[in-house]
mmCIF file of C-alpha atoms and ligand atoms in Angstrom:
data_model
loop_
_atom_site.group_PDB
_atom_site.id
_atom_site.type_symbol
_atom_site.label_atom_id
_atom_site.label_comp_id
_atom_site.label_asym_id
_atom_site.label_seq_id
_atom_site.Cartn_x
_atom_site.Cartn_y
_atom_site.Cartn_z
ATOM 1 C CA MET A 270 -27.631 11.572 -10.112
ATOM 2 C CA GLN A 271 -25.046 10.566 -12.664
ATOM 3 C CA ILE A 272 -21.519 10.318 -11.411
ATOM 4 C CA LEU A 273 -18.750 10.557 -13.957
ATOM 5 C CA ARG A 274 -15.809 8.311 -13.352
ATOM 6 C CA ARG A 275 -12.614 7.825 -15.227
ATOM 7 C CA ARG A 276 -12.542 4.487 -16.977
ATOM 8 C CA GLY A 277 -10.226 1.893 -15.486
ATOM 9 C CA TRP A 278 -7.674 1.983 -18.243
ATOM 10 C CA GLU A 279 -7.323 5.729 -17.827
ATOM 11 C CA ILE A 280 -6.210 5.437 -14.219
ATOM 12 C CA PRO A 281 -2.462 5.979 -14.128
ATOM 13 C CA GLU A 282 -0.577 3.072 -12.661
ATOM 14 C CA ARG A 283 1.279 5.317 -10.236
ATOM 15 C CA LEU A 284 -2.005 5.867 -8.350
ATOM 16 C CA VAL A 285 -2.277 2.186 -7.570
ATOM 17 C CA THR A 286 -1.304 1.367 -4.030
ATOM 18 C CA PRO A 287 1.827 -0.634 -3.304
ATOM 19 C CA GLU A 288 -0.373 -3.076 -1.404
ATOM 20 C CA ALA A 289 -2.273 -3.678 -4.642
ATOM 21 C CA ALA A 290 0.903 -3.913 -6.698
ATOM 22 C CA VAL A 291 1.698 -7.277 -5.127
ATOM 23 C CA LEU A 292 -1.120 -8.721 -7.189
ATOM 24 C CA GLY A 293 0.408 -7.435 -10.384
ATOM 25 C CA ARG A 294 -0.960 -5.286 -13.150
ATOM 26 C CA ARG A 295 -3.587 -7.777 -14.302
ATOM 27 C CA ALA A 296 -5.197 -7.803 -10.890
ATOM 28 C CA VAL A 297 -5.193 -4.033 -10.822
ATOM 29 C CA LEU A 298 -6.946 -3.864 -14.170
ATOM 30 C CA ALA A 299 -9.462 -6.517 -13.105
ATOM 31 C CA GLY A 300 -10.179 -4.495 -9.982
ATOM 32 C CA ALA A 301 -10.603 -1.322 -11.985
ATOM 33 C CA ALA A 302 -12.930 -3.098 -14.411
ATOM 34 C CA ALA A 303 -15.068 -4.416 -11.555
ATOM 35 C CA LEU A 304 -15.247 -0.916 -10.203
ATOM 36 C CA THR A 305 -16.351 0.716 -13.428
ATOM 37 C CA ALA A 306 -18.950 -2.009 -13.964
ATOM 38 C CA GLY A 307 -20.677 -1.018 -10.737
ATOM 39 C CA PRO A 308 -23.883 1.025 -10.754
ATOM 40 C CA ALA A 309 -23.793 4.790 -10.292
ATOM 41 C CA ALA A 310 -23.604 5.860 -6.651
ATOM 42 C CA ALA A 311 -26.951 5.551 -4.895
ATOM 43 C CA ALA A 312 -28.302 8.311 -2.723
ATOM 44 C CA VAL A 313 -26.404 8.652 0.540
ATOM 45 C CA LEU A 314 -28.277 6.735 3.230
ATOM 46 C CA PRO A 315 -28.858 8.456 6.534
ATOM 47 C CA ALA A 316 -26.705 6.990 9.286
ATOM 48 C CA ALA A 317 -29.321 5.739 11.749
ATOM 49 C CA VAL A 318 -26.591 4.593 14.119
ATOM 50 C CA PRO A 319 -25.260 5.341 16.663
ATOM 51 C CA PRO A 320 -28.232 6.342 18.816
ATOM 52 C CA ALA A 321 -28.553 10.098 19.262
ATOM 53 C CA SER A 322 -28.547 9.663 23.050
ATOM 54 C CA ILE A 323 -24.901 8.557 22.995
ATOM 55 C CA SER A 324 -22.373 11.353 22.470
ATOM 56 C CA MET A 325 -19.719 10.717 19.840
ATOM 57 C CA ASP A 326 -17.714 13.595 21.297
ATOM 58 C CA PRO A 327 -16.712 12.398 24.793
ATOM 59 C CA PRO A 328 -13.697 13.914 26.593
ATOM 60 C CA ARG A 329 -10.287 13.319 25.036
ATOM 61 C CA ASP A 330 -7.985 11.054 27.014
ATOM 62 C CA MET A 331 -4.776 13.042 27.253
ATOM 63 C CA ALA A 332 -2.692 9.928 27.987
ATOM 64 C CA PHE A 333 -2.691 9.417 24.236
ATOM 65 C CA ARG A 334 -1.378 12.717 22.883
ATOM 66 C CA ALA A 335 0.100 12.143 19.438
ATOM 67 C CA GLY A 336 2.820 14.810 19.532
ATOM 68 C CA ARG A 337 2.092 16.051 16.044
ATOM 69 C CA ALA A 338 -0.569 18.038 14.216
ATOM 70 C CA LEU A 339 -3.948 16.474 13.539
ATOM 71 C CA THR A 340 -4.705 15.498 9.953
ATOM 72 C CA PRO A 341 -7.702 17.554 8.769
ATOM 73 C CA TYR A 342 -11.010 15.638 8.769
ATOM 74 C CA LYS A 343 -11.431 16.169 5.047
ATOM 75 C CA VAL A 344 -8.010 14.710 4.263
ATOM 76 C CA ALA A 345 -8.504 11.687 6.544
ATOM 77 C CA THR A 346 -11.898 10.917 5.003
ATOM 78 C CA THR A 347 -11.009 11.336 1.324
ATOM 79 C CA TYR A 348 -7.765 9.327 1.267
ATOM 80 C CA ASN A 349 -8.579 5.795 2.370
ATOM 81 C CA ASN A 350 -7.804 2.135 1.940
ATOM 82 C CA TYR A 351 -10.883 -0.090 1.664
ATOM 83 C CA TYR A 352 -10.388 -2.794 -0.939
ATOM 84 C CA GLU A 353 -14.006 -3.935 -0.786
ATOM 85 C CA PHE A 354 -14.778 -0.680 -2.593
ATOM 86 C CA SER A 355 -11.707 0.099 -4.631
ATOM 87 C CA LEU A 356 -7.952 -0.153 -4.919
ATOM 88 C CA TYR A 357 -7.837 3.630 -5.193
ATOM 89 C CA LYS A 358 -7.650 6.145 -2.393
ATOM 90 C CA ASP A 359 -10.618 8.231 -3.565
ATOM 91 C CA LEU A 360 -13.185 5.538 -2.723
ATOM 92 C CA TRP A 361 -15.131 7.650 -0.225
ATOM 93 C CA ARG A 362 -17.918 8.335 -2.702
ATOM 94 C CA GLU A 363 -18.223 4.651 -3.652
ATOM 95 C CA ALA A 364 -18.356 3.721 0.054
ATOM 96 C CA GLN A 365 -21.566 5.704 0.627
ATOM 97 C CA LYS A 366 -23.471 2.812 -0.997
ATOM 98 C CA MET A 367 -22.977 0.519 1.951
ATOM 99 C CA THR A 368 -25.707 -0.045 4.534
ATOM 100 C CA ILE A 369 -24.745 0.458 8.174
ATOM 101 C CA ALA A 370 -28.102 0.266 9.892
ATOM 102 C CA PRO A 371 -29.288 -1.983 11.322
ATOM 103 C CA TRP A 372 -25.942 -3.503 12.373
ATOM 104 C CA SER A 373 -25.234 -6.488 14.558
ATOM 105 C CA ILE A 374 -22.114 -8.361 15.555
ATOM 106 C CA ARG A 375 -21.803 -12.120 15.947
ATOM 107 C CA ILE A 376 -19.673 -13.283 18.866
ATOM 108 C CA ASP A 377 -18.606 -16.902 18.439
ATOM 109 C CA GLY A 378 -15.858 -19.508 18.592
ATOM 110 C CA MET A 379 -14.329 -20.218 22.001
ATOM 111 C CA VAL A 380 -16.936 -18.462 24.128
ATOM 112 C CA ALA A 381 -19.312 -19.903 26.676
ATOM 113 C CA ASN A 382 -22.301 -18.251 24.998
ATOM 114 C CA PRO A 383 -22.131 -17.568 21.267
ATOM 115 C CA ARG A 384 -24.537 -14.734 20.545
ATOM 116 C CA THR A 385 -25.362 -11.793 18.355
ATOM 117 C CA ILE A 386 -25.326 -8.289 19.761
ATOM 118 C CA GLY A 387 -26.866 -5.210 18.155
ATOM 119 C CA PHE A 388 -24.553 -2.256 17.610
ATOM 120 C CA GLU A 389 -26.670 0.079 19.724
ATOM 121 C CA ASP A 390 -26.932 -2.496 22.487
ATOM 122 C CA LEU A 391 -23.142 -2.821 22.488
ATOM 123 C CA LEU A 392 -22.672 0.952 22.697
ATOM 124 C CA ARG A 393 -24.902 1.091 25.754
ATOM 125 C CA GLN A 394 -22.630 -1.394 27.541
ATOM 126 C CA VAL A 395 -19.344 0.462 27.092
ATOM 127 C CA LYS A 396 -18.002 3.864 28.080
ATOM 128 C CA LEU A 397 -16.928 5.894 25.076
ATOM 129 C CA GLU A 398 -13.769 7.962 25.160
ATOM 130 C CA GLN A 399 -11.774 9.897 22.607
ATOM 131 C CA ARG A 400 -8.137 9.231 21.742
ATOM 132 C CA VAL A 401 -5.802 10.929 19.305
ATOM 133 C CA TYR A 402 -3.718 8.217 17.648
ATOM 134 C CA ARG A 403 -1.070 8.160 14.965
ATOM 135 C CA HIS A 404 -1.972 5.804 12.113
ATOM 136 C CA ARG A 405 0.770 4.300 9.936
ATOM 137 C CA CYS A 406 -0.065 2.481 6.708
ATOM 138 C CA VAL A 407 2.428 -0.124 5.501
ATOM 139 C CA GLU A 408 2.595 1.950 2.281
ATOM 140 C CA ALA A 409 4.483 4.622 4.291
ATOM 141 C CA TRP A 410 1.778 7.264 4.562
ATOM 142 C CA ALA A 411 0.494 8.310 7.952
ATOM 143 C CA MET A 412 -2.183 10.425 9.620
ATOM 144 C CA THR A 413 -3.145 11.611 13.092
ATOM 145 C CA VAL A 414 -6.816 11.709 14.085
ATOM 146 C CA PRO A 415 -9.100 11.636 17.132
ATOM 147 C CA TRP A 416 -11.066 8.388 17.337
ATOM 148 C CA THR A 417 -14.131 7.900 19.540
ATOM 149 C CA GLY A 418 -14.477 4.400 20.898
ATOM 150 C CA PHE A 419 -13.688 2.055 23.742
ATOM 151 C CA PRO A 420 -10.875 -0.306 24.721
ATOM 152 C CA MET A 421 -10.850 -3.627 22.888
ATOM 153 C CA ALA A 422 -10.472 -5.209 26.330
ATOM 154 C CA GLU A 423 -14.071 -4.128 27.066
ATOM 155 C CA LEU A 424 -15.311 -6.041 24.041
ATOM 156 C CA VAL A 425 -13.326 -9.116 25.083
ATOM 157 C CA LYS A 426 -14.793 -8.951 28.594
ATOM 158 C CA LEU A 427 -18.308 -8.634 27.185
ATOM 159 C CA ALA A 428 -17.711 -11.639 24.933
ATOM 160 C CA ALA A 429 -16.373 -13.724 27.855
ATOM 161 C CA PRO A 430 -14.016 -16.056 25.949
ATOM 162 C CA LEU A 431 -13.073 -19.487 27.292
ATOM 163 C CA SER A 432 -9.694 -19.722 29.011
ATOM 164 C CA GLY A 433 -8.196 -21.653 26.076
ATOM 165 C CA ALA A 434 -8.785 -18.806 23.603
ATOM 166 C CA LYS A 435 -5.512 -17.393 22.274
ATOM 167 C CA TYR A 436 -6.601 -15.082 19.457
ATOM 168 C CA VAL A 437 -9.471 -12.739 18.677
ATOM 169 C CA VAL A 438 -10.472 -12.482 15.044
ATOM 170 C CA PHE A 439 -12.498 -9.702 13.388
ATOM 171 C CA THR A 440 -14.368 -10.236 10.123
ATOM 172 C CA THR A 441 -15.531 -7.381 7.909
ATOM 173 C CA VAL A 442 -19.054 -7.289 6.474
ATOM 174 C CA GLU A 443 -19.603 -8.416 2.884
ATOM 175 C CA GLN A 444 -22.176 -6.365 0.973
ATOM 176 C CA PRO A 445 -21.756 -7.486 -2.630
ATOM 177 C CA ALA A 446 -24.269 -5.014 -4.048
ATOM 178 C CA ALA A 447 -22.344 -2.093 -2.576
ATOM 179 C CA MET A 448 -18.801 -3.453 -2.679
ATOM 180 C CA PRO A 449 -17.513 -4.080 -6.205
ATOM 181 C CA GLY A 450 -14.157 -5.266 -4.861
ATOM 182 C CA LEU A 451 -15.798 -8.456 -3.567
ATOM 183 C CA ASP A 452 -16.239 -9.569 -7.191
ATOM 184 C CA SER A 453 -12.491 -9.951 -7.574
ATOM 185 C CA PRO A 454 -11.524 -13.626 -7.126
ATOM 186 C CA LEU A 455 -7.923 -12.522 -6.542
ATOM 187 C CA PHE A 456 -8.707 -11.541 -2.965
ATOM 188 C CA PRO A 457 -9.477 -14.019 -0.148
ATOM 189 C CA TRP A 458 -12.684 -12.325 1.025
ATOM 190 C CA PRO A 459 -13.920 -11.584 3.585
ATOM 191 C CA TYR A 460 -11.365 -9.213 5.117
ATOM 192 C CA VAL A 461 -10.208 -10.930 8.293
ATOM 193 C CA GLU A 462 -7.826 -9.544 10.883
ATOM 194 C CA GLY A 463 -6.840 -10.631 14.332
ATOM 195 C CA VAL A 464 -4.576 -10.220 17.316
ATOM 196 C CA THR A 465 -3.468 -12.329 20.246
ATOM 197 C CA MET A 466 -5.508 -12.127 23.435
ATOM 198 C CA ALA A 467 -2.596 -10.279 25.106
ATOM 199 C CA GLU A 468 -2.617 -7.697 22.300
ATOM 200 C CA ALA A 469 -6.391 -7.366 22.495
ATOM 201 C CA MET A 470 -6.186 -6.731 26.243
ATOM 202 C CA ASN A 471 -3.449 -4.088 25.869
ATOM 203 C CA GLU A 472 -4.822 -0.679 26.783
ATOM 204 C CA LEU A 473 -3.825 0.753 23.391
ATOM 205 C CA ALA A 474 -6.003 -1.677 21.397
ATOM 206 C CA PHE A 475 -9.160 0.258 20.575
ATOM 207 C CA VAL A 476 -12.529 -0.234 18.938
ATOM 208 C CA SER A 477 -13.584 2.923 17.081
ATOM 209 C CA VAL A 478 -17.116 4.095 16.364
ATOM 210 C CA GLY A 479 -16.382 7.773 15.746
ATOM 211 C CA LEU A 480 -13.890 10.098 14.119
ATOM 212 C CA TYR A 481 -13.418 13.757 15.011
ATOM 213 C CA GLY A 482 -16.340 13.634 17.442
ATOM 214 C CA LYS A 483 -18.789 12.362 14.819
ATOM 215 C CA PRO A 484 -20.008 8.864 13.899
ATOM 216 C CA LEU A 485 -17.461 7.065 11.723
ATOM 217 C CA PRO A 486 -17.892 7.850 8.044
ATOM 218 C CA LYS A 487 -18.503 4.792 5.904
ATOM 219 C CA GLN A 488 -15.133 5.054 4.160
ATOM 220 C CA SER A 489 -13.421 5.034 7.570
ATOM 221 C CA GLY A 490 -15.064 1.786 8.679
ATOM 222 C CA ALA A 491 -18.563 2.682 9.884
ATOM 223 C CA PRO A 492 -20.179 1.767 12.073
ATOM 224 C CA ILE A 493 -17.400 0.011 14.000
ATOM 225 C CA ARG A 494 -13.745 -0.829 13.284
ATOM 226 C CA ILE A 495 -10.616 -1.865 15.104
ATOM 227 C CA THR A 496 -7.746 0.575 15.694
ATOM 228 C CA LEU A 497 -4.284 -0.780 16.512
ATOM 229 C CA PRO A 498 -1.960 2.223 16.328
ATOM 230 C CA TRP A 499 1.343 0.372 16.891
ATOM 231 C CA LYS A 500 0.716 -1.905 13.918
ATOM 232 C CA TYR A 501 0.584 -1.248 10.195
ATOM 233 C CA GLY A 502 -2.845 0.005 9.191
ATOM 234 C CA PHE A 503 -3.935 -3.145 7.376
ATOM 235 C CA LYS A 504 -4.344 -4.823 10.785
ATOM 236 C CA SER A 505 -7.147 -2.380 11.646
ATOM 237 C CA GLY A 506 -10.123 -4.066 9.964
ATOM 238 C CA LYS A 507 -13.150 -1.950 9.172
ATOM 239 C CA ALA A 508 -16.906 -2.539 9.556
ATOM 240 C CA PHE A 509 -16.676 -5.797 11.445
ATOM 241 C CA VAL A 510 -19.680 -8.089 11.894
ATOM 242 C CA LYS A 511 -18.007 -11.003 13.608
ATOM 243 C CA VAL A 512 -15.696 -11.370 16.600
ATOM 244 C CA SER A 513 -14.402 -14.914 16.999
ATOM 245 C CA PHE A 514 -12.179 -16.480 19.618
ATOM 246 C CA THR A 515 -9.814 -19.289 18.671
ATOM 247 C CA ASP A 516 -6.681 -21.121 19.779
ATOM 248 C CA ARG A 517 -5.169 -21.085 16.254
ATOM 249 C CA GLN A 518 -3.442 -18.145 14.622
ATOM 250 C CA PRO A 519 -5.992 -16.905 12.071
ATOM 251 C CA LYS A 520 -5.316 -16.742 8.330
ATOM 252 C CA THR A 521 -5.536 -13.013 7.887
ATOM 253 C CA PHE A 522 -6.472 -11.307 4.619
ATOM 254 C CA TRP A 523 -3.132 -9.802 3.599
ATOM 255 C CA ALA A 524 -1.070 -12.663 4.994
ATOM 256 C CA GLN A 525 -2.970 -14.998 2.662
ATOM 257 C CA ILE A 526 -2.064 -12.761 -0.270
ATOM 258 C CA SER A 527 1.618 -12.257 0.586
ATOM 259 C CA PRO A 528 2.802 -13.548 3.979
ATOM 260 C CA SER A 529 6.389 -12.345 3.548
ATOM 261 C CA GLU A 530 5.169 -8.763 3.057
ATOM 262 C CA TYR A 531 2.047 -8.521 5.255
ATOM 263 C CA GLY A 532 2.341 -10.949 8.094
ATOM 264 C CA PHE A 533 0.234 -11.639 11.140
ATOM 265 C CA TRP A 534 2.229 -9.368 13.496
ATOM 266 C CA ALA A 535 2.883 -6.279 11.350
ATOM 267 C CA ASN A 536 4.349 -4.143 14.111
ATOM 268 C CA VAL A 537 5.731 -0.822 12.851
ATOM 269 C CA ASN A 538 9.537 -0.756 12.673
ATOM 270 C CA PRO A 539 11.661 1.746 10.713
ATOM 271 C CA ALA A 540 14.575 -0.698 10.586
ATOM 272 C CA VAL A 541 12.705 -3.520 8.864
ATOM 273 C CA PRO A 542 12.032 -2.541 5.252
ATOM 274 C CA HIS A 543 9.113 -3.869 3.298
ATOM 275 C CA PRO A 544 10.659 -6.192 0.672
ATOM 276 C CA ARG A 545 9.865 -3.554 -1.961
ATOM 277 C CA TRP A 546 10.423 -0.243 -0.112
ATOM 278 C CA SER A 547 11.988 1.359 2.944
ATOM 279 C CA GLN A 548 9.979 1.914 6.139
ATOM 280 C CA ALA A 549 12.509 4.424 7.558
ATOM 281 C CA THR A 550 10.296 7.464 6.948
ATOM 282 C CA GLU A 551 6.607 8.178 6.436
ATOM 283 C CA ARG A 552 4.604 10.829 4.564
ATOM 284 C CA LEU A 553 2.006 12.749 6.552
ATOM 285 C CA ILE A 554 -1.084 13.023 4.357
ATOM 286 C CA GLY A 555 -2.332 16.598 4.149
ATOM 287 C CA THR A 556 1.075 18.282 4.293
ATOM 288 C CA ASP A 557 3.156 15.596 2.555
ATOM 289 C CA GLN A 558 5.835 16.246 5.166
ATOM 290 C CA ARG A 559 8.319 13.330 5.565
ATOM 291 C CA VAL A 560 9.063 12.326 9.133
ATOM 292 C CA PRO A 561 11.053 9.456 10.633
ATOM 293 C CA THR A 562 9.108 6.262 11.347
ATOM 294 C CA GLN A 563 9.160 5.288 15.027
ATOM 295 C CA ILE A 564 9.471 1.770 16.387
ATOM 296 C CA PHE A 565 5.957 0.542 17.280
ATOM 297 C CA ASN A 566 4.815 3.817 15.699
ATOM 298 C CA GLY A 567 6.022 5.533 18.876
ATOM 299 C CA TYR A 568 3.920 3.337 21.186
ATOM 300 C CA GLY A 569 6.742 1.132 22.489
ATOM 301 C CA PRO A 570 6.160 2.135 26.134
ATOM 302 C CA PHE A 571 2.647 0.674 25.877
ATOM 303 C CA VAL A 572 3.297 -2.440 23.819
ATOM 304 C CA ALA A 573 6.977 -3.472 23.635
ATOM 305 C CA SER A 574 6.547 -5.849 26.586
ATOM 306 C CA LEU A 575 4.013 -7.862 24.553
ATOM 307 C CA TYR A 576 6.897 -9.045 22.387
ATOM 308 C CA ALA A 577 9.556 -9.593 25.043
ATOM 309 C CA GLY A 578 11.471 -12.739 24.190
ATOM 310 C CA MET A 579 10.146 -12.834 20.629
ATOM 311 C CA LYS A 580 12.537 -12.130 17.777
ATOM 312 C CA GLY A 581 12.723 -11.893 14.008
ATOM 313 C CA VAL A 582 11.724 -9.665 11.130
ATOM 314 C CA MET A 583 8.343 -11.393 10.883
ATOM 315 C CA LEU A 584 7.250 -9.491 13.988
ATOM 316 C CA TYR A 585 7.562 -6.349 11.849
ATOM 317 C CA ARG A 586 6.090 -7.419 8.521
HETATM 318 N N1 MTE B 788 -12.244 -4.205 5.623
HETATM 319 C C1 MTE B 788 -11.131 -3.517 5.368
HETATM 320 N N2 MTE B 788 -10.460 -2.966 6.397
HETATM 321 C C2 MTE B 788 -9.326 -2.250 6.154
HETATM 322 C C3 MTE B 788 -8.803 -2.133 4.837
HETATM 323 C C4 MTE B 788 -9.534 -2.754 3.779
HETATM 324 O O1 MTE B 788 -9.160 -2.679 2.598
HETATM 325 N N3 MTE B 788 -10.696 -3.410 4.084
HETATM 326 N N4 MTE B 788 -7.631 -1.451 4.630
HETATM 327 C C5 MTE B 788 -6.714 -1.344 5.759
HETATM 328 C C6 MTE B 788 -5.590 -0.459 5.513
HETATM 329 S S1 MTE B 788 -4.391 -1.006 4.456
HETATM 330 C C7 MTE B 788 -5.454 0.724 6.165
HETATM 331 S S2 MTE B 788 -4.056 1.660 5.995
HETATM 332 C C8 MTE B 788 -6.559 1.275 6.999
HETATM 333 C C9 MTE B 788 -6.945 2.624 6.460
HETATM 334 O O2 MTE B 788 -7.884 3.265 7.288
HETATM 335 P P1 MTE B 788 -8.427 4.699 6.861
HETATM 336 O O3 MTE B 788 -8.929 4.561 5.452
HETATM 337 O O4 MTE B 788 -9.494 5.042 7.821
HETATM 338 O O5 MTE B 788 -7.244 5.627 6.924
HETATM 339 O O6 MTE B 788 -7.709 0.454 6.987
HETATM 340 C C10 MTE B 788 -7.447 -0.937 7.044
HETATM 341 N N5 MTE B 788 -8.684 -1.670 7.209
HETATM 342 MO MO1 MO B 789 -2.566 0.329 4.792
#
């Protein structure tokens, strides 16, 4: 099947994300060129994971009501950020080229037993639940969706880190044949994100394998992603293949690109503007309604204590 795409130079600059704009126009054009050079979309591969015996539609945990309308599935799965595929929000079609089965995750660094665990094996060792979370991108758009997954604390327990471990680091898969963005030397691939052990053990920190009661779509981070709803969305790395434990703060993807704009902490705060735009309000995708941004994206009661005694704008960038 032939898929018609606009050529890179025809893409209006206003469609480029603010996150991309930090790299400047040349980078944007290079990214667009890489994208158009890619082969036409291959046939959509069947998602062989997760195993049919595990329900992706477990009961919703009502402790995590979002207090606003859900974003329709179609909206949440056709407006995405996933720079491995594209700098543009309509990357969902491009993302179907990636392979998600078989999938395994390497657990290494400061652990007693470094090992590799298969995705299905992992799913059998955790109890899936469903949580409706607000999601806030640093670009000031937001959505509200039900994720299926399990607490990040469960993954940490399974991994059994050594007592000296201070951070857990998640690395996204690199599939060069499917991901034209990886060709761009302007990005410090692979996509790496991480949190402190205390953040990882917080009950809000989640590992998602489903969306709206179905397996995660590829554009949303299939087969497994992190979900940190009190932080800007770029902290929630997709399609991870490695979980590492370390005693050094990791060099995360966006912090390597522009540490003053996209730092390690990246907690949502309406009062701390991005250097290039306000964070006071956010746009709900789907309706385009503007609503006030909430400190910690409204999750302060769960997470504010993690930062007690810490100060400074860098906690919020
Ligand atoms: N590997 C990877 N993970 C990623 C990104 C990315 O480009 N690559 N983008 C991040 C950003 S900026 C956001 S806002 C969320 C978007 O998730 P969604 O597309 O499911 O809404 O994914 C995050 N995780
Ligand atoms: Mo984002």
